[in-house]
Each structure stands twice: as C-alpha cells, then as structure tokens.
Coordinates of C-alpha atoms and ligand atoms in Angstrom, one line a residue:
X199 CA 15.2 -31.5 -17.6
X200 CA 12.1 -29.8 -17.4
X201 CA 9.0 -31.1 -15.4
X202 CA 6.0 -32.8 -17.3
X203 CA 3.7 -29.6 -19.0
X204 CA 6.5 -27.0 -18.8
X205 CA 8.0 -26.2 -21.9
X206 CA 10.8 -24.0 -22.7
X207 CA 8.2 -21.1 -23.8
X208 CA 6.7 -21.3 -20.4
X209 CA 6.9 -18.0 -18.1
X210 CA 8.9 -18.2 -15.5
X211 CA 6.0 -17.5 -13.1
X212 CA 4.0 -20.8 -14.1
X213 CA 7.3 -23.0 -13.9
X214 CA 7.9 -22.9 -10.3
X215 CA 5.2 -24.8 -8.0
X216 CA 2.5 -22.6 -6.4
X217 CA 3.8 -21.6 -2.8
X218 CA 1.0 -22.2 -0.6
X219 CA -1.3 -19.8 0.6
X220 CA -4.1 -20.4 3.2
X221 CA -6.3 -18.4 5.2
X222 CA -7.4 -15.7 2.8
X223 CA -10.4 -16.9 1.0
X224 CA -13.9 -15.2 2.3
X225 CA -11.9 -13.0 4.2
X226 CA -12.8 -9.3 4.3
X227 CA -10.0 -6.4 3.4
X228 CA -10.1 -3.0 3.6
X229 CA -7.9 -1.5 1.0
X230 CA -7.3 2.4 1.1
X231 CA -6.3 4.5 -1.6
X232 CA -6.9 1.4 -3.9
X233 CA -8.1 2.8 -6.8
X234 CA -4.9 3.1 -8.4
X235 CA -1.3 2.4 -8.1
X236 CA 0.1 0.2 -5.6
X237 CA -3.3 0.2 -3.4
X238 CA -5.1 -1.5 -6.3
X239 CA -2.3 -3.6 -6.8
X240 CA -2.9 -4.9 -3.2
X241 CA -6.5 -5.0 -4.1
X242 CA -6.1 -7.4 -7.0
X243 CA -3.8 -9.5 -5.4
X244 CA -6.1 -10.4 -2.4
X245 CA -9.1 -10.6 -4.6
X246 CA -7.4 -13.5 -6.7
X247 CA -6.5 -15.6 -3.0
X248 CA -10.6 -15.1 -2.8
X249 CA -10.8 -12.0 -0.2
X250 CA -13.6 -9.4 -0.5
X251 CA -12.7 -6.1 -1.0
X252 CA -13.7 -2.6 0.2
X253 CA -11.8 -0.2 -1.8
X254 CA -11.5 3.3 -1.1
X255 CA -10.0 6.5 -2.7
X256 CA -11.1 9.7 -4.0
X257 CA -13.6 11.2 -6.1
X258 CA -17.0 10.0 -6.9
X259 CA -17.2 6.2 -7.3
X260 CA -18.8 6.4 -11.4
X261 CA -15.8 8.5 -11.8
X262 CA -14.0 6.7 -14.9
X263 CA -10.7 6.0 -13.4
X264 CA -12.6 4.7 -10.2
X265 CA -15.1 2.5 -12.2
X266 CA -11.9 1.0 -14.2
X267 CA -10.0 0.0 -10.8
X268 CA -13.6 -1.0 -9.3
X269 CA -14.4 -3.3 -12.1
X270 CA -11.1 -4.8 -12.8
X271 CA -11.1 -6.3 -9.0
X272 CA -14.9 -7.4 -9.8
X273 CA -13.8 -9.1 -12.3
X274 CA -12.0 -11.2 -10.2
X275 CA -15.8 -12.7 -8.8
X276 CA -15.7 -12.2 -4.9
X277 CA -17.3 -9.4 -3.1
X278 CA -16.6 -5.7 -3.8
X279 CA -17.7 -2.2 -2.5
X280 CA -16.7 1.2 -2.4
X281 CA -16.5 3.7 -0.2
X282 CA -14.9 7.3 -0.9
X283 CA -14.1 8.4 2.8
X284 CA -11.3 10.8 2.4
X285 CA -8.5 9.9 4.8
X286 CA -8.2 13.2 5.9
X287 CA -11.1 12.7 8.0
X288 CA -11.3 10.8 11.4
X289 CA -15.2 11.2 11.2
X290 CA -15.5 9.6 7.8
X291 CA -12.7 6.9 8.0
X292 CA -14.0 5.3 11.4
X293 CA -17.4 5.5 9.5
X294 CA -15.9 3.7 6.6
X295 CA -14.6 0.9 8.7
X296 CA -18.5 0.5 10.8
X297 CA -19.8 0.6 7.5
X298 CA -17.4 -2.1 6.2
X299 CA -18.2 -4.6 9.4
X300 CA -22.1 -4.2 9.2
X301 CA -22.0 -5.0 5.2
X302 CA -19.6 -7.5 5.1
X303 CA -20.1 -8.9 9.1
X304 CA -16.2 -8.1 9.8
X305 CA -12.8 -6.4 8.9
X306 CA -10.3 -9.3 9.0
X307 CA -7.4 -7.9 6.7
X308 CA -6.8 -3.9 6.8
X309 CA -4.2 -2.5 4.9
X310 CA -3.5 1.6 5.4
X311 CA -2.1 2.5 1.8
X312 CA -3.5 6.0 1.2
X313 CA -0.8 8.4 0.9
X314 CA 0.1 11.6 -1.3
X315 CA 3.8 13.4 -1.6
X316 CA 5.0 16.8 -1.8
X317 CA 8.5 18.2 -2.4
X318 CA 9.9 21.3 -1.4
X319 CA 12.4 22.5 1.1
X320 CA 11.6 22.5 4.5
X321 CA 11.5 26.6 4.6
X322 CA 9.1 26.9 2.3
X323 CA 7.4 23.9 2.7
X324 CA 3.1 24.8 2.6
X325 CA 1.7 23.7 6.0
X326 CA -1.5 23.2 4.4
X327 CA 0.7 20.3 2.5
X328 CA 2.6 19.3 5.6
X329 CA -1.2 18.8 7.9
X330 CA -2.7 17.2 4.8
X331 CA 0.6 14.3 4.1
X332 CA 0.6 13.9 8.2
X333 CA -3.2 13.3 8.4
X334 CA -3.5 11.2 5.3
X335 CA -0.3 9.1 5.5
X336 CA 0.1 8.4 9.1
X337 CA -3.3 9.5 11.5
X338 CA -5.6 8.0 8.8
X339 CA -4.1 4.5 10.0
X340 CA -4.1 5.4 13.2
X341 CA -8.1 5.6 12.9
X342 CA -8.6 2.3 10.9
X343 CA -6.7 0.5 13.2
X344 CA -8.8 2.0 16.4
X345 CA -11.5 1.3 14.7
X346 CA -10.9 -2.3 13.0
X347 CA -8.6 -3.9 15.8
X348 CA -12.2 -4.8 18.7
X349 CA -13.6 -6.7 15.9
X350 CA -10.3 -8.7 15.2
X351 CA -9.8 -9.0 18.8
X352 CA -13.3 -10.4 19.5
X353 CA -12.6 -13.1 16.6
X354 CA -8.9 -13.3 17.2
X355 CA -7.5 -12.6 14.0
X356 CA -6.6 -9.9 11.9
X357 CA -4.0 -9.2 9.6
X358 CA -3.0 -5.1 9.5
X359 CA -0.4 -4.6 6.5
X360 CA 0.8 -0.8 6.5
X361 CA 2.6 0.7 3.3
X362 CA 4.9 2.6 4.3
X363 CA 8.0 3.5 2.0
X364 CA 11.8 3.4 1.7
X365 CA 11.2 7.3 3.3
X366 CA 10.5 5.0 6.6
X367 CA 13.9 4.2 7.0
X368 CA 15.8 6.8 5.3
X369 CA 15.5 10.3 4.0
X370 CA 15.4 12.4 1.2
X371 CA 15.6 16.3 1.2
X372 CA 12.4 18.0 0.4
X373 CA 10.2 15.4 1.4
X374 CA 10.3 16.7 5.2
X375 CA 6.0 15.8 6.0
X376 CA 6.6 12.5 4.0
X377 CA 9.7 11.2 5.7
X378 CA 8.7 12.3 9.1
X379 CA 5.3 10.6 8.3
X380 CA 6.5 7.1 6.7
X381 CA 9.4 6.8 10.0
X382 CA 5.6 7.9 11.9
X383 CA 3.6 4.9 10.2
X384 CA 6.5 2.3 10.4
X385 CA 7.1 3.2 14.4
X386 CA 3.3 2.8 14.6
X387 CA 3.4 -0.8 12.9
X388 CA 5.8 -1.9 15.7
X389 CA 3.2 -0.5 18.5
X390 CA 0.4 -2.5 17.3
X391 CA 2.4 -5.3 17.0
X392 CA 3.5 -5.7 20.3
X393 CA -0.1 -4.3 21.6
X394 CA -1.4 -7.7 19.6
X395 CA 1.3 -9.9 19.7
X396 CA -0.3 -12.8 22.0
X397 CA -3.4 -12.8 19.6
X398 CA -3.6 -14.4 15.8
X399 CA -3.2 -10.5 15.1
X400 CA -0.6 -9.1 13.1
X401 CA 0.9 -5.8 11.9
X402 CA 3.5 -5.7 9.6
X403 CA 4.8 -2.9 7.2
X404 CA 5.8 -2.9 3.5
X405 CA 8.3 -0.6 2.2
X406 CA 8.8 -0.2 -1.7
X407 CA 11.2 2.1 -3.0
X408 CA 10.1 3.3 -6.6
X409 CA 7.0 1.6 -8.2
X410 CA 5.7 2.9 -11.2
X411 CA 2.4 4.4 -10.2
X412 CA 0.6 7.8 -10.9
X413 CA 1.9 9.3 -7.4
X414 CA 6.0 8.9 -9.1
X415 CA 4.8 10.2 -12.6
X416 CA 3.3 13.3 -11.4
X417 CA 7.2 13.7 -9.8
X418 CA 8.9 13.8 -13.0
X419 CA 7.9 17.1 -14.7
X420 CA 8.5 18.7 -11.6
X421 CA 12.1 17.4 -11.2
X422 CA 12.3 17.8 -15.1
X423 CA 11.4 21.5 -14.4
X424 CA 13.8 22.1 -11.5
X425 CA 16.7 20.4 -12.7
X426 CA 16.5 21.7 -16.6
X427 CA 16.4 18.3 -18.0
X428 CA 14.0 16.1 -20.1
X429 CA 11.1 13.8 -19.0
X430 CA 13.4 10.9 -19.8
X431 CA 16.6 12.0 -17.6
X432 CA 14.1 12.5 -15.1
X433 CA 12.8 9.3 -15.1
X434 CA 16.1 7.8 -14.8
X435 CA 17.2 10.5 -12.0
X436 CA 14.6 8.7 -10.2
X437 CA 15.6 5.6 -10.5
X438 CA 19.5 7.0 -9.1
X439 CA 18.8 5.7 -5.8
X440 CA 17.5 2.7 -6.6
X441 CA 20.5 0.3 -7.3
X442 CA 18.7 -2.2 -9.4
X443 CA 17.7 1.0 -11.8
X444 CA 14.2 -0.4 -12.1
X445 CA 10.7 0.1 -10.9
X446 CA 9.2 -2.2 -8.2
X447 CA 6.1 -3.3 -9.9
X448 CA 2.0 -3.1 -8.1
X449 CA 2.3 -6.9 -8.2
X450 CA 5.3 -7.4 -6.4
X451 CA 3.8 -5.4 -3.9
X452 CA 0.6 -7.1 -4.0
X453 CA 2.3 -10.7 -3.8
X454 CA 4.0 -9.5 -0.5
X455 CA 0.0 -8.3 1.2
X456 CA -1.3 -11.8 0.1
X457 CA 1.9 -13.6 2.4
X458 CA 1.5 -11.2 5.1
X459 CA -2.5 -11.7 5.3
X460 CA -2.2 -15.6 5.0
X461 CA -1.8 -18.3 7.8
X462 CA 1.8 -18.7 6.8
X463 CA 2.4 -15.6 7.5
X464 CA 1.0 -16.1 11.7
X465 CA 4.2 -16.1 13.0
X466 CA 5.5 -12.6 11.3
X467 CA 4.8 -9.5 12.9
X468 CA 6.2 -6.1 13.8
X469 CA 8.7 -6.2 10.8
X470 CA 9.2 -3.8 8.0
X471 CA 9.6 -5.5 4.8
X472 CA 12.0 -3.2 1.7
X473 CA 11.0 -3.7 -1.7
X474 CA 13.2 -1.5 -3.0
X475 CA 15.8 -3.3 -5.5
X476 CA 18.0 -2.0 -2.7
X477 CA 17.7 1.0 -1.8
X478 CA 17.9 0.7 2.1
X479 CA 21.1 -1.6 1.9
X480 CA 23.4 1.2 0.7
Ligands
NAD80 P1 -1.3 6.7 -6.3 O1 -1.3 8.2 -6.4 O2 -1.2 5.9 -7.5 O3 -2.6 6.2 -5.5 C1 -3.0 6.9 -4.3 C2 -4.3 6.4 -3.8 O4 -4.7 7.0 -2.6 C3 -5.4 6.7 -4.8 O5 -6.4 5.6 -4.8 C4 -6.1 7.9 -4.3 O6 -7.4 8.1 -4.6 C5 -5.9 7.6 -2.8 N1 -6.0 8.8 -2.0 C6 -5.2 10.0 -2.0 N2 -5.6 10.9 -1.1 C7 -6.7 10.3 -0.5 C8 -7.6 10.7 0.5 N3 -7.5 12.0 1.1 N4 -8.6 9.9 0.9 C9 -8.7 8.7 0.4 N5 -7.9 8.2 -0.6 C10 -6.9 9.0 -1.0 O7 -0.1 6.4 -5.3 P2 0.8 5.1 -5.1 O8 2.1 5.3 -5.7 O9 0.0 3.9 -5.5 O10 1.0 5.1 -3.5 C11 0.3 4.3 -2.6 C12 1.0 4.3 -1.3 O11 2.3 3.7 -1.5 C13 1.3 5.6 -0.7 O12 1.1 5.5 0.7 C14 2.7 5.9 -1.0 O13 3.3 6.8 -0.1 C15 3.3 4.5 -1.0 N6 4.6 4.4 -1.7 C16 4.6 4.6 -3.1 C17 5.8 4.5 -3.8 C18 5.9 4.6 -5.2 O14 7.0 4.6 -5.8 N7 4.8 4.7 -6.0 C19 7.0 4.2 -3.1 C20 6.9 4.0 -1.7 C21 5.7 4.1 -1.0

C-alpha cells in the first residue's frame, strides 16, 4: 500500500518522509576546493538546507568551469562569493577566512575539502609533489581551523567537516604524500574534537572511497598507460577495491556535510565517517 501522492512511478528519493534537518539555514560555510567534484557537491548540498556559501578553488573566478560551479550554487538563491586563495598558502588562506567573517559577519560551518593526488613510487616520488599534497591536503586545514575556530568559540558553535578519504585509514602503494596526508587530516579531526568537545563545536571527517569527480578521471590514462590496458579496464581497475564496484556519487557526499552541520548532528564528533561501498571493511 502506498501512501497518499506516491505512485508507483515515484523516485525512491521522494517516497520516504524528509528526515529532519535544522540548524543550517542563514548559516555561513566555507567550502574549499568547491568548484568541482565532491567540494561542489558539498557546496550544493548546504546551499539547498539555506546556508551561504564562500567557495574557493583555483583559477580566476570568470574562468568558465568556475562561473558554471559558481552559478549553479546561485542558483540555489542564498548568499554566494568566491574567493581563489590557493591552499598552498598560509598567508592567503587565513586571509580568505577574515575576509569570509567581515562579509558575511561569521564562519559557522567550515569544511577543508581541497586536495590534489599524485602517484608514483616512493623512490621517485617528486618532492615538489610530496610539499605541494602535504600543504594543500592537510596544513591548509590546519590554517582554516586556526583561523575560523575564535569566531565559533565566541558564538559557541561551529560545525568543521574534513574530507578526508579511504587513504585515511588504509593505503595504497604509490600514493605515499596522499596516504601520509589523509591518516595526517583524519588524526587532526580527532584533535579538534576533543580541543572543542564541551562547546556546540564539532569536527568530524568524511571518507569516500571512489567518487566520480575530475581528480579520479585524470587517474585513468595514467593507469591505462602503465598497466597497457584501455580507458575502460581502467575505469573498472579502479573500481577493484571498491566491493560495491560503483562510484560514490558528489551527492552522497553532500547529503553526509548537511547531517554533520545540522543540530541533529550536536552530539557527533571526532568520528570518521567511510563512504566507500566498502572499501575499509575488507
Ligand atoms: P577535484 O579535482 O574534482 O576538485 C578539487 C578542488 O580543489 C577544485 O575545486 C580545485 O580548484 C581545488 N583545488 C586544488 N588545488 C587547490 C589549491 N591549491 N588551492 C585551492 N583550491 C584548490 O577533486 P575531488 O575528487 O572533488 O576531491 C575533493 C576532495 O575529496 C579531495 O580532498 C580528495 O582528496 C577527496 N577525495 C576524493 C575522492 C574521489 O574519489 N574523487 C575519494 C576520496 C577523497
């Protein structure tokens, strides 16, 4: 029997009452690395719950990919800037957050997604790559939080949602800077948890094993390359340590920053939540 309105065309989504989610609307977030992939993902999803937005990658912000990702979380109707600091640099991110605070009058939601991959043995691995994934991945956070965490104290509430990566609680070969950073980030999550854990403050982590974004598709033709197969063996290489042998989506990654910013979420902090059709429980 199927409740009154729902009909057996229906998505799935729209059949199933609307969990409830509080505490986000006219909230400020910073979103890094949000003009693509998971980040804008994120992005979107806090911009529907009514949250303005500061987004944040690279490149110029009339650049065409930017303007796409800036208008499509415009379009959602709350308030939306962006800022291009470049998460390599302390000087620029902590301006990025002081910037944020006097536009928008506070940073209540931060969420530290910025992050680039490299792959190569450990031997040969470019430490121009290896300063550049550490800084970007793992100290960039460690700035926004400095930097965003008096302002939440002073109003008691803040939500801090780091992305971190099924490379936080496993490994991979070749992926030495990113592994060591992700395990960096997630053990940094569980710090600022505990440093805020008597306030309304938390800091949690998300860790998605494959999502289809533009950081896994520039992965294939290399692995295409160095294993001597095609794009489309590559794709489902990929996908080898990922039991469910599918992609983790930007929205199901988005859905999980909306719960960990709202009021239901008050109570949850320090944890490290897999998204990884389950990868980790192998
Ligand atoms: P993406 O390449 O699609 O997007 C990366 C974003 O970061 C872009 O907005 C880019 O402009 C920004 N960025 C990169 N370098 C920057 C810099 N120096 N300064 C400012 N912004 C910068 O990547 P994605 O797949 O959406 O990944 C986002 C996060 O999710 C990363 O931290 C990544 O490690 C993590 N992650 C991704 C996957 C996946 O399968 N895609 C899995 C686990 C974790």
């Amino acid at each position: 029997m199927l409740r009154r309105g729902i009909t057996a065309t229906t998505p799935p989504s729209e059949r199933l009452p609307r969990m409830s989610i509080s505490g986000i609307k006219g909230k400020t977030a910073v979103v890094t690395g949000s003009t693509s992939g998971i980040g804008l993902g994120i992005a979107l999803a806090l911009a529907k719950e009514g949250a303005n937005i500061v987004m944040n990658g690279l490149g110029p912000e009339d650049e065409p990919q930017n303007q796409a990702s800036i208008q499509a979380v415009k379009a959602l109707g709350t308030r939306v800037s962006f800022d291009g600091a470049n998460m390599l640099r302390a000087g620029e991110i902590v301006a990025m957050i002081q910037k944020a605070e006097k536009d928008f009058g506070q940073v209540d939601i931060l969420v530290n997604n910025a992050g680039i991959q490299h792959v190569s043995p450990i031997e040969t691995f470019p430490t121009e790559k290896w300063d550049a994934i550490i800084a970007i991945n793992l100290t960039s956070a460690f700035h926004t939080i400095r930097t965003s965490l008096p302002g939440m104290k002073t109003r008691n509430w803040g939500r801090i949602v780091n992305v971190c990566s099924a490379h936080s609680l496993t490994a991979s070969p070749f992926k030495a800077a990113y592994v060591a950073a992700k395990h960096g980030l997630a053990g940094l999550t569980k710090t600022v948890a505990l440093e805020t854990a008597e306030s309304m403050i938390t800091c949690n982590a998300i860790s998605p094993g494959f999502v289809w974004t533009p950081l896994v598709e520039k992965q294939i033709p290399d692995l295409a390359k160095s294993e001597g197969i095609t794009l489309e063996q590559a794709k489902k290489k990929v996908l080898e340590r990922q039991p469910s042998r599918r992609f983790a989506t930007t929205d199901q990654i988005g859905a999980m920053a909306v719960y960990l910013a709202s009021e239901e979420a008050s109570a949850v902090t320090g944890t490290n939540f897999s998204i990884d059709g389950g990868w980790t429980a192998q």
